Coordinates of C-alpha atoms and ligand atoms in Angstrom, one line a residue:
M134 CA -3.3 41.8 -30.4
K135 CA -2.6 39.1 -32.9
K136 CA 0.1 37.6 -30.6
R137 CA -2.5 37.3 -28.0
E138 CA -5.0 35.8 -29.9
E139 CA -2.5 33.1 -31.5
L140 CA -1.6 32.2 -27.8
L141 CA -5.5 32.1 -26.7
K142 CA -5.8 29.7 -29.6
L143 CA -2.8 27.5 -29.4
R144 CA -4.1 27.1 -25.6
D145 CA -7.5 26.1 -26.7
E146 CA -6.1 23.6 -29.2
A147 CA -3.6 22.0 -26.6
K148 CA -6.7 21.5 -24.3
L149 CA -8.3 19.0 -27.2
G150 CA -5.7 16.7 -27.4
G151 CA -6.3 14.1 -29.8
G152 CA -9.2 15.6 -31.0
I153 CA -13.0 15.8 -30.6
E154 CA -13.1 12.1 -32.2
R155 CA -10.9 10.2 -30.2
I156 CA -12.2 12.0 -27.1
A157 CA -15.8 10.7 -27.8
S158 CA -13.9 7.1 -27.9
Q159 CA -12.4 7.8 -25.0
H160 CA -15.7 8.6 -23.1
K161 CA -17.3 5.4 -24.8
K162 CA -15.3 3.4 -23.5
G163 CA -16.4 5.0 -19.9
K164 CA -13.2 6.6 -19.4
L165 CA -12.7 10.2 -18.7
T166 CA -10.0 12.2 -20.5
A167 CA -6.5 13.8 -19.3
W168 CA -8.1 17.1 -18.2
E169 CA -11.5 15.8 -16.8
R170 CA -9.6 13.4 -14.5
I171 CA -7.5 16.4 -13.3
Y172 CA -10.9 18.0 -12.7
F173 CA -12.1 15.6 -10.4
L174 CA -8.8 14.9 -8.6
M175 CA -7.8 18.5 -7.6
D176 CA -9.1 21.6 -5.6
E177 CA -11.2 23.6 -7.9
G178 CA -8.9 26.2 -9.9
S179 CA -5.9 25.3 -8.2
F180 CA -4.5 23.6 -11.2
E181 CA -1.8 25.2 -13.3
E182 CA -0.4 23.2 -16.1
I183 CA 3.5 23.1 -17.2
G184 CA 4.4 22.5 -20.4
A185 CA 1.2 22.8 -23.0
F186 CA 3.3 23.4 -25.8
V187 CA 5.9 20.7 -26.0
Q188 CA 5.7 18.7 -28.5
H189 CA 7.8 15.4 -29.5
R190 CA 11.2 15.4 -31.9
S191 CA 10.7 12.5 -34.1
N192 CA 10.9 12.2 -38.0
D193 CA 10.2 8.6 -38.3
F194 CA 7.3 7.1 -40.1
G195 CA 5.7 10.2 -40.9
M196 CA 5.3 11.6 -37.4
E197 CA 7.0 15.0 -38.4
K198 CA 3.4 15.5 -39.6
Q199 CA 1.3 14.2 -36.7
K200 CA 2.3 16.6 -33.9
V201 CA 0.3 17.3 -30.6
L202 CA 0.9 19.9 -28.3
G203 CA 1.3 18.2 -25.0
D204 CA 2.5 15.3 -26.7
G205 CA 0.3 13.1 -24.8
V206 CA 0.5 14.3 -21.1
V207 CA -0.9 17.0 -19.2
T208 CA 1.4 17.9 -16.2
G209 CA 1.5 20.3 -13.7
Y210 CA 0.5 21.5 -10.1
G211 CA -1.9 22.4 -8.0
T212 CA -3.6 21.5 -4.4
I213 CA -5.6 18.5 -2.9
N214 CA -7.6 19.7 0.2
G215 CA -5.2 22.4 0.2
R216 CA -1.8 20.8 0.0
L217 CA 0.4 21.1 -2.7
T218 CA 0.4 18.0 -5.3
Y219 CA 2.1 17.4 -8.4
V220 CA 0.2 15.4 -11.3
F221 CA 1.1 14.1 -14.7
S222 CA -2.5 12.7 -16.5
Q223 CA -1.8 10.8 -19.6
D224 CA -3.8 11.4 -22.7
F225 CA -4.8 8.2 -24.5
T226 CA -6.3 10.1 -27.3
V227 CA -2.4 10.9 -28.2
F228 CA -1.0 8.1 -29.7
G229 CA -2.8 6.1 -27.3
G230 CA -0.7 7.8 -23.9
S231 CA 2.6 6.4 -25.2
L232 CA 5.9 7.3 -24.0
S233 CA 7.8 9.5 -26.2
E234 CA 11.0 11.2 -25.5
T235 CA 9.6 14.4 -24.9
H236 CA 6.5 13.0 -22.9
A237 CA 9.0 11.4 -20.8
E238 CA 11.0 14.7 -20.1
K239 CA 7.9 16.5 -18.9
I240 CA 7.0 14.0 -16.3
C241 CA 10.9 14.3 -15.4
K242 CA 10.6 17.6 -15.0
L243 CA 7.8 17.4 -12.7
M244 CA 9.3 14.8 -10.5
D245 CA 12.0 17.0 -9.9
L246 CA 9.8 20.3 -8.8
A247 CA 8.6 17.4 -6.5
V248 CA 10.9 16.6 -4.7
K249 CA 12.9 19.9 -4.6
T250 CA 9.6 21.1 -3.1
G251 CA 8.7 18.2 -0.9
A252 CA 5.3 17.3 -2.0
P253 CA 3.6 14.3 -3.4
I254 CA 3.3 13.2 -7.0
I255 CA 0.4 11.3 -8.4
G256 CA 0.4 9.7 -12.0
L257 CA -2.9 9.2 -13.8
N258 CA -1.7 6.0 -16.2
D259 CA -3.5 5.4 -19.4
S260 CA -0.5 4.5 -22.0
G261 CA 0.1 1.8 -24.6
G262 CA 3.8 1.7 -23.3
A263 CA 7.2 2.9 -25.2
R264 CA 6.4 5.2 -28.5
I265 CA 6.8 2.8 -30.8
Q266 CA 7.6 5.0 -33.6
E267 CA 10.6 6.5 -31.4
G268 CA 12.5 3.3 -30.4
V269 CA 15.5 3.5 -28.0
V270 CA 14.7 7.3 -27.5
S271 CA 11.4 6.1 -25.8
L272 CA 13.0 3.6 -23.2
G273 CA 15.5 5.7 -22.0
G274 CA 12.5 8.3 -21.4
Y275 CA 11.3 5.3 -19.1
A276 CA 14.4 4.8 -17.5
D277 CA 14.8 8.6 -16.8
I278 CA 11.5 8.1 -15.0
F279 CA 12.3 4.9 -13.1
Y280 CA 15.7 6.4 -11.9
R281 CA 13.7 9.6 -10.6
N282 CA 11.4 7.3 -9.1
T283 CA 13.8 5.2 -7.3
L284 CA 15.6 8.3 -5.9
A285 CA 12.4 10.3 -4.9
S286 CA 11.3 6.7 -3.0
G287 CA 10.8 7.7 0.6
V288 CA 11.2 11.0 0.1
I289 CA 7.9 12.0 -1.3
P290 CA 4.7 9.9 -1.6
Q291 CA 4.4 8.8 -5.0
L292 CA 0.9 7.6 -6.2
S293 CA -0.1 5.9 -9.4
V294 CA -3.9 5.2 -10.4
I295 CA -4.3 3.1 -13.4
M296 CA -7.2 4.2 -15.6
G297 CA -6.8 2.4 -18.8
P298 CA -4.1 0.0 -20.7
C299 CA -0.3 0.1 -19.0
A300 CA 1.5 -2.2 -21.2
G301 CA 5.5 -2.8 -21.5
G302 CA 7.3 0.1 -19.6
A303 CA 4.1 1.7 -18.5
V304 CA 3.6 -0.7 -15.6
Y305 CA 7.3 -0.2 -13.9
S306 CA 7.1 3.2 -13.0
P307 CA 3.9 2.6 -11.0
A308 CA 5.5 -0.4 -9.6
I309 CA 8.3 1.6 -8.0
T310 CA 5.6 4.2 -6.6
D311 CA 4.0 3.6 -3.3
Y312 CA 0.5 2.8 -4.0
I313 CA -1.4 1.5 -7.2
L314 CA -4.6 2.3 -7.7
M315 CA -6.6 0.5 -10.6
V316 CA -10.4 1.0 -12.2
E317 CA -12.2 -2.0 -12.6
H318 CA -12.6 -3.6 -16.0
S319 CA -11.0 -0.6 -17.6
S320 CA -7.4 -0.9 -16.6
Y321 CA -4.9 -3.1 -17.0
M322 CA -1.2 -3.5 -16.5
F323 CA 0.9 -6.2 -18.1
V324 CA 4.4 -6.3 -19.2
T325 CA 3.3 -8.1 -22.3
G326 CA -0.2 -8.4 -23.5
P327 CA -2.7 -11.2 -24.4
N328 CA -1.4 -11.4 -28.1
V329 CA 2.3 -11.8 -26.9
V330 CA 1.3 -14.2 -24.4
K331 CA 0.0 -16.3 -26.8
T332 CA 2.9 -16.1 -29.3
V333 CA 5.2 -17.5 -26.2
T334 CA 3.4 -19.2 -24.2
H335 CA 0.7 -20.6 -26.6
E336 CA -2.2 -19.7 -23.7
E337 CA -5.1 -17.5 -24.8
V338 CA -6.2 -14.8 -21.7
S339 CA -8.4 -11.9 -21.9
S340 CA -6.5 -8.5 -21.1
E341 CA -9.1 -8.6 -17.8
D342 CA -8.0 -12.1 -16.9
L343 CA -4.2 -11.4 -17.5
G344 CA -3.8 -8.0 -15.9
G345 CA -7.2 -6.5 -14.5
A346 CA -8.1 -5.0 -11.6
S347 CA -9.4 -8.3 -9.7
V348 CA -6.2 -9.9 -10.8
H349 CA -3.9 -7.2 -9.3
S350 CA -5.7 -6.8 -6.2
A351 CA -6.4 -10.1 -5.3
K352 CA -3.6 -12.2 -7.1
S353 CA -0.6 -10.9 -7.9
G354 CA -1.0 -8.2 -5.0
V355 CA 0.5 -5.5 -7.6
A356 CA -2.3 -3.1 -7.1
H357 CA -3.6 -1.9 -3.3
F358 CA -7.0 -0.3 -4.3
T359 CA -9.6 -0.7 -7.0
A360 CA -13.0 1.2 -7.5
P361 CA -15.8 0.6 -9.7
N362 CA -15.2 3.9 -11.8
E363 CA -12.7 6.4 -12.2
I364 CA -14.4 9.3 -10.1
E365 CA -14.2 6.9 -6.9
S366 CA -11.0 5.8 -7.9
I367 CA -10.3 9.4 -7.6
Q368 CA -12.0 9.5 -4.1
Q369 CA -10.0 6.9 -3.0
L370 CA -6.8 8.4 -3.7
K371 CA -7.4 11.7 -1.7
K372 CA -8.7 9.5 1.3
L373 CA -5.4 7.4 1.0
M374 CA -3.3 11.3 0.8
S375 CA -5.4 12.7 3.8
Y376 CA -3.4 10.0 5.9
V377 CA 0.0 10.5 4.6
P378 CA 2.2 13.7 5.1
Q379 CA 4.3 15.7 2.5
N380 CA 7.6 14.4 2.3
C381 CA 9.5 12.4 4.8
E382 CA 10.8 15.0 7.3
E383 CA 7.1 16.0 8.0
K384 CA 4.6 14.9 10.7
V385 CA 1.5 12.9 10.1
P386 CA -1.5 14.8 9.4
A387 CA -3.6 15.6 12.4
I388 CA -7.3 16.9 12.3
A389 CA -8.8 18.3 15.2
Y390 CA -10.3 16.0 17.9
E391 CA -11.9 16.8 21.4
Q392 CA -13.4 14.0 22.0
A393 CA -14.1 12.9 25.6
E394 CA -12.7 9.2 26.2
E395 CA -14.7 6.3 27.8
L396 CA -14.1 2.7 27.8
R397 CA -14.8 0.8 24.4
I398 CA -17.2 -2.0 26.4
K399 CA -17.7 -3.8 22.9
L400 CA -14.1 -4.8 22.9
A401 CA -14.8 -7.1 25.9
D402 CA -17.0 -9.5 24.3
I403 CA -15.2 -10.3 20.7
I404 CA -12.5 -12.8 21.7
P405 CA -14.2 -16.2 21.6
V406 CA -14.4 -18.1 25.0
N407 CA -12.8 -21.0 22.7
A408 CA -9.2 -20.0 21.8
N409 CA -9.9 -21.9 18.2
Q410 CA -12.8 -19.9 17.2
P411 CA -12.4 -17.1 14.8
Y412 CA -13.2 -13.7 15.3
D413 CA -12.8 -10.5 12.6
I414 CA -9.7 -8.4 13.9
R415 CA -11.5 -5.3 11.8
E416 CA -14.2 -5.4 14.5
V417 CA -11.5 -4.7 17.3
I418 CA -9.7 -2.2 14.6
T419 CA -12.6 -0.4 14.1
E420 CA -13.9 0.1 17.8
V421 CA -10.2 1.3 18.5
A422 CA -10.0 4.1 16.0
D423 CA -11.5 6.8 15.4
E424 CA -15.2 6.8 14.2
E425 CA -14.8 5.6 10.4
S426 CA -11.0 6.4 10.1
F427 CA -9.8 3.1 9.2
F428 CA -9.0 2.9 5.8
E429 CA -7.8 -0.4 4.5
V430 CA -5.1 -1.1 2.4
H431 CA -4.6 -4.2 0.1
K432 CA -8.1 -5.3 1.2
N433 CA -8.2 -8.8 -1.3
F434 CA -4.8 -9.7 -1.1
A435 CA -3.7 -12.0 1.5
E436 CA -6.4 -11.7 3.7
N437 CA -5.1 -13.6 6.7
I438 CA -3.4 -10.1 7.7
V439 CA -4.6 -6.9 7.8
V440 CA -3.3 -3.8 6.7
G441 CA -4.5 0.0 7.0
F442 CA -4.7 3.6 8.0
A443 CA -6.4 5.1 10.6
R444 CA -6.6 8.1 13.1
L445 CA -6.2 7.8 17.0
A446 CA -7.6 11.3 18.7
G447 CA -7.2 12.6 15.0
K448 CA -3.7 11.8 14.3
S449 CA -2.8 9.1 11.4
I450 CA -1.3 5.8 12.2
G451 CA -0.5 2.5 10.1
I452 CA -2.2 -0.7 11.2
V453 CA -1.0 -4.2 10.9
A454 CA -3.3 -6.8 12.3
N455 CA -3.4 -10.5 12.0
Q456 CA -6.9 -11.6 10.8
P457 CA -8.0 -15.0 12.8
A458 CA -11.1 -15.1 10.3
F459 CA -8.9 -16.1 7.3
L460 CA -6.6 -18.9 7.8
A461 CA -6.4 -18.4 11.3
G462 CA -4.5 -15.8 11.0
V463 CA -1.1 -17.5 10.1
L464 CA 1.8 -15.6 8.7
D465 CA 2.6 -17.0 5.0
I466 CA 4.5 -15.5 2.1
R467 CA 2.1 -13.1 1.1
S468 CA 1.0 -12.2 4.4
S469 CA 5.1 -11.2 4.9
Q470 CA 5.4 -9.5 1.9
K471 CA 1.9 -7.3 2.4
A472 CA 2.8 -6.3 5.9
A473 CA 6.5 -5.7 5.2
R474 CA 5.7 -3.3 2.3
F475 CA 2.8 -1.9 4.5
V476 CA 5.4 -1.3 7.3
R477 CA 8.4 0.0 5.4
F478 CA 5.9 2.8 3.8
C479 CA 4.5 4.1 7.2
D480 CA 8.4 4.0 8.7
C481 CA 9.3 6.2 5.6
F482 CA 6.9 8.8 6.2
N483 CA 6.7 9.1 10.3
I484 CA 3.5 6.8 10.5
P485 CA 3.3 5.3 13.7
L486 CA 2.8 1.8 13.8
L487 CA 0.1 -0.2 15.8
V488 CA 0.1 -4.1 15.8
F489 CA -3.1 -6.3 16.8
E490 CA -1.6 -9.7 17.3
D491 CA -2.9 -13.0 17.1
V492 CA -1.0 -15.9 15.2
P493 CA -0.8 -19.2 15.4
G494 CA 2.7 -19.1 13.8
F495 CA 4.1 -19.6 10.2
L496 CA 2.2 -21.6 7.6
P497 CA 4.1 -24.9 7.7
G498 CA 4.5 -27.2 4.2
T499 CA 6.3 -27.7 0.9
D500 CA 4.5 -24.9 -0.8
Q501 CA 5.7 -22.4 1.7
E502 CA 9.5 -23.8 2.1
W503 CA 9.9 -23.9 -1.4
N504 CA 8.4 -20.8 -2.5
A505 CA 11.1 -19.0 0.0
I506 CA 8.7 -18.4 3.3
I507 CA 12.3 -17.8 5.1
T508 CA 13.2 -15.4 2.8
N509 CA 9.7 -13.8 2.8
G510 CA 9.1 -14.3 6.4
A511 CA 12.2 -12.4 6.9
K512 CA 11.0 -9.3 5.1
L513 CA 8.2 -8.8 7.9
L514 CA 11.2 -9.3 10.2
Y515 CA 13.7 -6.8 8.6
A516 CA 11.2 -4.2 8.2
F517 CA 9.6 -4.6 12.0
C518 CA 13.4 -4.4 13.0
E519 CA 14.5 -1.3 11.1
A520 CA 11.1 0.7 11.6
T521 CA 12.1 3.9 14.0
V522 CA 8.6 5.2 13.9
P523 CA 6.6 4.9 17.6
R524 CA 5.7 1.2 17.5
I525 CA 2.8 -0.3 19.7
T526 CA 2.0 -4.0 19.9
V527 CA -1.2 -5.8 21.4
I528 CA -1.9 -9.0 21.8
T529 CA -5.3 -10.1 22.0
R530 CA -4.7 -13.9 21.8
K531 CA -2.2 -16.2 20.1
A532 CA 1.5 -14.7 19.9
Y533 CA 3.2 -18.3 19.0
G534 CA 6.7 -19.4 17.9
G535 CA 9.0 -17.1 15.4
A536 CA 5.8 -15.4 14.6
Y537 CA 5.8 -13.8 18.5
D538 CA 9.2 -12.0 18.0
V539 CA 8.2 -11.0 14.2
M540 CA 5.0 -9.2 15.0
N541 CA 6.6 -6.1 16.8
S542 CA 7.7 -7.5 19.7
K543 CA 9.5 -5.3 22.7
H544 CA 12.7 -7.5 21.5
I545 CA 13.0 -6.0 17.8
G546 CA 12.3 -2.4 18.9
A547 CA 8.5 -2.0 19.7
D548 CA 8.3 0.5 22.3
M549 CA 5.0 -0.5 24.3
N550 CA 3.5 -3.8 24.3
F551 CA 0.5 -4.3 25.7
A552 CA -1.6 -7.8 26.5
W553 CA -5.4 -8.5 26.7
P554 CA -6.0 -11.8 29.7
T555 CA -6.7 -13.6 26.5
A556 CA -3.5 -13.6 25.2
E557 CA -1.2 -16.8 24.9
I558 CA 2.3 -16.0 24.5
A559 CA 4.3 -19.6 24.0
V560 CA 6.4 -21.3 21.6
M561 CA 3.5 -23.4 20.5
G562 CA -0.1 -24.4 21.0
A563 CA -0.2 -26.0 24.2
K564 CA -1.4 -29.3 22.7
G565 CA 1.8 -30.0 20.4
A566 CA 4.0 -28.4 23.2
A567 CA 2.6 -31.4 25.3
E568 CA 3.0 -33.9 22.8
I569 CA 6.4 -33.3 21.9
I570 CA 8.3 -32.1 25.6
F571 CA 5.8 -35.0 27.2
K572 CA 6.0 -37.7 24.4
R573 CA 7.8 -40.8 26.5
E574 CA 5.3 -40.1 29.4
I575 CA 2.0 -40.1 26.8
D576 CA 3.8 -43.1 25.3
K577 CA 3.7 -45.1 28.3
A578 CA 0.1 -44.0 29.4
D579 CA -2.4 -46.8 29.2
D580 CA -5.2 -43.8 28.4
R581 CA -2.9 -41.8 25.8
T582 CA -5.7 -39.2 24.8
A583 CA -6.2 -38.8 28.5
A584 CA -2.2 -38.7 29.0
V585 CA -2.2 -35.7 26.3
A586 CA -5.0 -33.8 27.8
A587 CA -3.8 -34.0 31.0
K588 CA 0.0 -32.5 29.8
E589 CA -1.6 -30.0 27.2
A590 CA -3.7 -28.6 30.4
E591 CA -0.5 -28.5 32.3
Y592 CA 1.4 -26.9 29.6
A593 CA -1.2 -24.3 28.7
G594 CA -2.0 -23.6 32.4
M595 CA 1.9 -22.3 32.5
F596 CA 2.1 -20.6 29.1
A597 CA -1.4 -20.0 27.8
N598 CA -1.5 -16.7 29.7
P599 CA 0.4 -13.1 29.1
Y600 CA 2.1 -13.3 32.9
R601 CA 5.1 -15.0 31.9
A602 CA 5.7 -12.4 29.3
A603 CA 4.8 -9.8 31.9
E604 CA 7.2 -11.0 34.6
R605 CA 10.0 -10.5 32.1
G606 CA 9.1 -7.3 30.9
F607 CA 8.5 -8.5 27.1
I608 CA 4.8 -7.3 28.1
D609 CA 4.7 -3.7 29.5
E610 CA 1.3 -4.0 30.7
V611 CA -1.5 -6.7 30.9
I612 CA -4.9 -4.3 29.9
L613 CA -8.3 -5.0 29.9
P614 CA -9.9 -5.1 26.3
E615 CA -12.3 -2.2 26.9
E616 CA -9.1 0.2 28.2
T617 CA -7.7 -0.4 24.9
R618 CA -8.0 3.1 23.1
I619 CA -7.2 4.8 25.8
K620 CA -4.4 3.3 26.7
L621 CA -2.8 3.6 23.0
I622 CA -4.1 7.5 22.9
K623 CA -1.6 7.9 25.8
A624 CA 0.9 5.8 24.8
F625 CA 1.3 7.3 21.4
K626 CA 1.2 10.5 23.0
M627 CA 4.1 10.0 24.9
L628 CA 5.9 8.6 22.2
E629 CA 5.5 11.0 19.9
N630 CA 8.9 12.9 19.9
K631 CA 10.7 9.4 19.9
V632 CA 14.4 9.6 18.1
A633 CA 16.0 6.7 17.2
N634 CA 18.9 6.3 15.1
L635 CA 19.9 3.4 13.3
P636 CA 23.6 2.6 12.6
R637 CA 25.0 4.6 10.2
K638 CA 25.6 2.6 6.6
K639 CA 24.8 3.1 3.0
H640 CA 21.6 1.0 3.4
G641 CA 20.8 -2.3 4.7
N642 CA 20.2 -5.5 2.6
I643 CA 16.6 -6.4 3.3
P644 CA 16.0 -10.0 2.2
L645 CA 14.3 -9.2 -1.4
Ligands
HXC1366 C1 2.6 4.5 -30.4 C2 0.6 4.0 -29.5 C3 0.8 2.4 -28.8 C4 2.0 2.9 -28.9 C5 -1.2 2.6 -28.9 N1 -1.1 3.5 -29.9 N2 0.0 2.0 -28.6 N3 1.3 4.5 -30.5 N4 3.2 3.7 -29.8 N5 2.7 2.1 -28.0 C6 -1.7 4.5 -30.9 C7 -2.8 3.0 -31.7 O1 -1.8 3.1 -33.0 C8 -3.5 4.0 -32.4 O2 -3.2 5.2 -33.0 C9 -4.1 4.5 -30.8 O3 -3.0 4.9 -30.1 C10 -5.2 4.1 -29.9 O4 -4.4 2.4 -29.8 P1 -5.6 1.5 -30.3 O5 -4.8 0.3 -30.5 O6 -6.8 1.7 -31.1 O7 -6.7 1.1 -28.5 P2 -6.7 -0.1 -27.7 O8 -7.5 -0.8 -28.9 O9 -8.0 0.7 -27.0 O10 -5.7 -0.9 -27.5 C11 -4.9 -0.1 -26.6 C12 -3.8 -0.8 -26.6 C13 -3.0 -1.0 -27.8 C14 -3.8 -2.2 -25.6 C15 -2.8 -0.2 -25.5 O11 -2.6 -0.2 -28.6 C16 -1.8 -2.2 -27.8 O12 -1.2 -2.9 -27.4 N6 -0.7 -0.8 -27.9 C17 1.1 -1.6 -27.9 C18 1.3 -2.0 -26.3 C19 2.7 -2.0 -26.6 O13 3.2 -3.4 -27.3 N7 3.5 -1.3 -26.3 C20 5.1 -1.2 -26.4 C21 5.2 -1.8 -25.1 S1 7.2 -2.1 -25.1 P3 -4.5 5.3 -34.1 O14 -3.8 6.5 -34.5 O15 -5.0 4.4 -35.1 O16 -5.9 5.8 -33.4 C22 7.4 -0.9 -23.7 C23 9.2 -1.1 -23.4 C24 9.7 -0.2 -22.4 O17 6.9 -0.3 -23.5 C25 10.2 -1.4 -21.5 C26 10.9 0.0 -20.3 C27 11.3 -1.1 -19.2

């Protein structure tokens, strides 16, 4: 009986982490504890802990007298919406959630299980980085995790929620994972904190301004989602997971869908009469996708492109769409990076891709050229070229220049390319084109403005339509906007069993 009691006592002790006072301090900061987060994340009663009695092995700085069961991280498995999921939840009440050798071993054990059983792994991160008292063994522990993160990339979904400070090594594991979610005003990510920044660069900056949720979601693009509190962040995570299969061998999740399809008349009125007037591409997306199924990713970053998940007749798809309402939907460095990463994620996990195209081209200028729009634009091009999932494009309006090729054109492997009657598929806009190819005639004309207008109209008449491309088969069908949803449902169904193999290679060399 004594032995049974000993076990029950140890279990209770392990659940307390760094103790009642530190738990209260965690709550005072508006943060939940490691266990509370797991409670809100996993299906009720499904969580099974692994490694509750693990302790660190450090004997320096009096650490042998400060041992806490579990060593600052709760690890285990359970289900989320009935699907097997692994989770580690760092406990800030134990040495600030810092990563010791044994803390790392627990996470690595979980990652190995997740890969072996083909299920997602979630990290709830709240850590002051490497356990300073342990020195290099802690650094080694981080590297062990990074290595596994990389090997697991593209095999199982890896998701990171940042729920407190994440300093130093604590940021690089999330950075390798597929998605980062941050909680506003209580989570931070930086390689070096404000104090180090001040010493090295003499900049005075707060944690929030250096690496808060708004910085990483809008400026750096490191974070894909933000939420005002931890509970909402966990809900976002669950929603995200609902679109994603368990591993790279599985088909996308589907929910039962038996609605009779009708024309979506609202789509007919979205494109403005004036081709230079903006409109919000989200209106097109939400009209085409299943009701309330669109889930935007990276919403505040590079807003000239919209990416996100949706369902079409119940099945997950990934959407990439130029956004005419922001910078006219131009492609630039950040939008190329954002879309390329999303395309590659979808391709890893068999999520079919749908592209809405309305793009005036690549953004010109020294800023873009000096910061490598060539390399970065090529990322998106490469990502589409390499994707073997079913791929469909709908050109709603402009498809100009190199951007026509890049945005999932037929030539780079798209399976079905539709265009609306408002599509303009050309090397460039009619005015610019006329001024170049008819330069001599325009220069000779008495009325220059009238000459430009006449030549512009001539060029536009020839190319500001989808029919020259359809003539060649670069567009499979010109469709009415209101027909789009029905056409897409049928085309994706037709493509369901698509098999496309890439040439045998070790791996490609994407322009990083
Ligand atoms: C050991 C740590 C710790 C760490 C915090 N603690 N970080 N213990 N190693 N890295 C402990 C504190 O001593 C304290 O213990 C408790 O956790 C809570 O910390 P506070 O400072 O009181 O909390 P707060 O004010 O909220 O500040 C949190 C913090 C700060 C911003 C994370 O603690 C901090 O700056 N920590 C150090 C961050 C850092 O430089 N990490 C190393 C990065 S180098 P007590 O007992 O007093 O409650 C690195 C290299 C890896 O990670 C590289 C791999 C590529």
